[in-house]
Amino acid sequence: MSHNSIEVISPGDGSVFCRREYAGEAQIRTALSRADSAFHDWKALDISRRAELCTALVDDFVSRKDEIGPEITRQMGRPIRYAAGEVAGFEERARHMIAIAAEALETVRPEPKDGFHRFIERVPLGTVFVVAPWNYPYLTSVNAIIPALMAGNTVVLKHSSQTPLCAEQIHRSAKAAGLPEGVFQFLHLNHDGTSQVAADPSVRMVCFTGSVDGGIAMEKAVAGQFKNIGLELGGKDPAYVRADADLGHA
């Protein structure tokens, strides 16, 4: 693999499954400009229309599950009998988040107070940068993509260098669904490019799932800008085995 490209080495047989070039400066600038331009019309769309378009995205994605499932296996090694579950999980989560968006985004009106008109209004931020990992490539990314789109934001997705085709598959469905140009985009990025996009003033929120070191890098990239950043970082799941447990089963 060169410093300017990705080679996805399939864990199953060690072969090169695909190659992709990292985005350069011009591609990054173009993507961010398109996202910023698309934001103004997208946020103005009625939420029911955004729901229709996001639902069409999910419909197209699920229709290609026989293609997407094996592709997950070739990229990151999940046994093929489980790969279809990733598509099903993407669908379940996406449809649920689309369904609850209108209620979740409603204006909050506290109890009346004489002399005041009080309310809390949920407004879109702008461009949301989603950085997703390889281990659950669709389940982790959908958690940020659909809420961001439904709230009226535009999205730029950077997927793991082990699973770059996942970004392309979601983008393919977004195009098939008729999402306006610039509303959902992806970039294949190295570490420097990822930090550059996160730090760009046009990006108003970063959603990162990955390692603690990666989270630290994201925090450094956005330091001093007061932009929103969500970090879901690596951890451990402790288990307590009681003395009366079946140790063989445990």
CSV table of N, CA and C in Angstrom, one decimal, residues 24-36 125-129 156 187 189 192-206 217-218 220-228:
chain,number,residue,atom,x,y,z
A,24,GLY,N,-7.5,13.9,-2.0
A,24,GLY,CA,-6.5,14.9,-1.9
A,24,GLY,C,-7.1,16.2,-1.5
A,25,GLU,N,-6.3,17.3,-1.4
A,25,GLU,CA,-6.8,18.6,-0.9
A,25,GLU,C,-8.0,19.1,-1.8
A,26,ALA,N,-7.9,19.0,-3.1
A,26,ALA,CA,-9.0,19.5,-3.9
A,26,ALA,C,-10.3,18.7,-3.7
A,27,GLN,N,-10.2,17.4,-3.5
A,27,GLN,CA,-11.4,16.6,-3.3
A,27,GLN,C,-12.0,17.0,-1.9
A,28,ILE,N,-11.2,17.2,-1.0
A,28,ILE,CA,-11.7,17.5,0.4
A,28,ILE,C,-12.4,18.9,0.3
A,29,ARG,N,-11.8,19.9,-0.3
A,29,ARG,CA,-12.4,21.2,-0.4
A,29,ARG,C,-13.7,21.1,-1.2
A,30,THR,N,-13.8,20.4,-2.3
A,30,THR,CA,-15.0,20.3,-3.1
A,30,THR,C,-16.1,19.6,-2.3
A,31,ALA,N,-15.8,18.5,-1.5
A,31,ALA,CA,-16.8,17.9,-0.8
A,31,ALA,C,-17.4,18.8,0.3
A,32,LEU,N,-16.5,19.5,1.0
A,32,LEU,CA,-17.0,20.4,2.1
A,32,LEU,C,-17.8,21.5,1.5
A,33,SER,N,-17.4,22.0,0.4
A,33,SER,CA,-18.2,23.1,-0.2
A,33,SER,C,-19.5,22.7,-0.7
A,34,ARG,N,-19.6,21.5,-1.2
A,34,ARG,CA,-20.9,20.9,-1.7
A,34,ARG,C,-21.8,20.7,-0.5
A,35,ALA,N,-21.2,20.2,0.6
A,35,ALA,CA,-22.0,19.9,1.8
A,35,ALA,C,-22.6,21.2,2.4
A,36,ASP,N,-21.8,22.2,2.4
A,36,ASP,CA,-22.2,23.5,2.9
A,36,ASP,C,-23.3,24.1,2.0
A,125,LEU,N,-27.3,21.8,12.6
A,125,LEU,CA,-26.0,22.5,12.8
A,125,LEU,C,-25.3,22.9,11.5
A,126,GLY,N,-25.4,22.0,10.5
A,126,GLY,CA,-24.6,22.2,9.3
A,126,GLY,C,-24.1,20.9,8.8
A,127,THR,N,-22.8,20.8,8.5
A,127,THR,CA,-22.1,19.6,8.1
A,127,THR,C,-21.7,18.8,9.3
A,128,VAL,N,-22.1,17.5,9.3
A,128,VAL,CA,-21.7,16.5,10.3
A,128,VAL,C,-20.7,15.6,9.7
A,129,PHE,N,-19.5,15.4,10.3
A,129,PHE,CA,-18.5,14.5,9.8
A,129,PHE,C,-18.5,13.2,10.6
A,156,VAL,N,-20.8,14.1,5.8
A,156,VAL,CA,-19.6,13.6,5.1
A,156,VAL,C,-19.1,12.4,5.9
A,187,LEU,N,-15.6,10.4,1.9
A,187,LEU,CA,-14.2,10.6,1.5
A,187,LEU,C,-13.4,9.5,2.0
A,189,LEU,N,-10.0,8.8,3.5
A,189,LEU,CA,-9.0,9.7,4.1
A,189,LEU,C,-7.9,9.0,4.9
A,192,ASP,N,-4.1,12.3,8.5
A,192,ASP,CA,-4.0,13.7,8.3
A,192,ASP,C,-5.2,14.3,7.7
A,193,GLY,N,-5.7,13.6,6.6
A,193,GLY,CA,-6.9,14.1,6.0
A,193,GLY,C,-8.1,14.1,6.9
A,194,THR,N,-8.2,13.1,7.7
A,194,THR,CA,-9.3,13.0,8.7
A,194,THR,C,-9.3,14.2,9.7
A,195,SER,N,-8.1,14.5,10.2
A,195,SER,CA,-8.0,15.6,11.1
A,195,SER,C,-8.3,16.9,10.4
A,196,GLN,N,-7.9,17.0,9.2
A,196,GLN,CA,-8.1,18.3,8.4
A,196,GLN,C,-9.6,18.5,8.3
A,197,VAL,N,-10.4,17.5,7.9
A,197,VAL,CA,-11.8,17.6,7.7
A,197,VAL,C,-12.5,18.0,9.1
A,198,ALA,N,-12.1,17.2,10.1
A,198,ALA,CA,-12.6,17.5,11.5
A,198,ALA,C,-12.4,18.9,11.9
A,199,ALA,N,-11.2,19.5,11.6
A,199,ALA,CA,-10.9,20.8,12.0
A,199,ALA,C,-11.5,21.9,11.2
A,200,ASP,N,-12.0,21.6,10.0
A,200,ASP,CA,-12.5,22.6,9.1
A,200,ASP,C,-13.7,23.4,9.7
A,201,PRO,N,-13.6,24.7,9.6
A,201,PRO,CA,-14.7,25.5,10.3
A,201,PRO,C,-16.1,25.2,9.7
A,202,SER,N,-16.2,24.7,8.5
A,202,SER,CA,-17.5,24.4,7.9
A,202,SER,C,-18.2,23.1,8.6
A,203,VAL,N,-17.3,22.3,9.2
A,203,VAL,CA,-17.9,21.1,9.9
A,203,VAL,C,-18.3,21.5,11.3
A,204,ARG,N,-19.6,21.3,11.6
A,204,ARG,CA,-20.1,21.7,12.9
A,204,ARG,C,-20.2,20.6,13.9
A,205,MET,N,-20.1,19.4,13.5
A,205,MET,CA,-20.1,18.3,14.5
A,205,MET,C,-19.3,17.1,13.9
A,206,VAL,N,-18.6,16.5,14.8
A,206,VAL,CA,-17.8,15.3,14.5
A,206,VAL,C,-18.4,14.1,15.3
A,217,ALA,N,-7.0,12.2,19.0
A,217,ALA,CA,-6.6,13.0,17.8
A,217,ALA,C,-7.8,13.9,17.3
A,218,MET,N,-9.0,13.4,17.4
A,218,MET,CA,-10.2,14.2,17.1
A,218,MET,C,-10.3,15.4,18.0
A,220,LYS,N,-8.0,16.9,19.6
A,220,LYS,CA,-7.0,17.9,19.3
A,220,LYS,C,-7.3,18.7,18.0
A,221,ALA,N,-7.9,18.0,17.0
A,221,ALA,CA,-8.2,18.6,15.8
A,221,ALA,C,-9.2,19.7,15.9
A,222,VAL,N,-10.2,19.5,16.8
A,222,VAL,CA,-11.3,20.5,16.9
A,222,VAL,C,-11.1,21.5,18.1
A,223,ALA,N,-10.0,21.4,18.8
A,223,ALA,CA,-9.8,22.2,20.0
A,223,ALA,C,-9.9,23.7,19.7
A,224,GLY,N,-10.6,24.3,20.6
A,224,GLY,CA,-10.7,25.8,20.5
A,224,GLY,C,-11.8,26.3,19.6
A,225,GLN,N,-12.6,25.4,18.9
A,225,GLN,CA,-13.6,25.8,18.0
A,225,GLN,C,-15.0,25.7,18.5
A,226,PHE,N,-15.1,25.1,19.7
A,226,PHE,CA,-16.5,25.0,20.3
A,226,PHE,C,-17.5,24.3,19.5
A,227,LYS,N,-17.0,23.4,18.6
A,227,LYS,CA,-17.9,22.6,17.8
A,227,LYS,C,-18.3,21.3,18.6
A,228,ASN,N,-19.4,20.7,18.2
A,228,ASN,CA,-19.9,19.5,18.9
A,228,ASN,C,-19.0,18.3,18.5
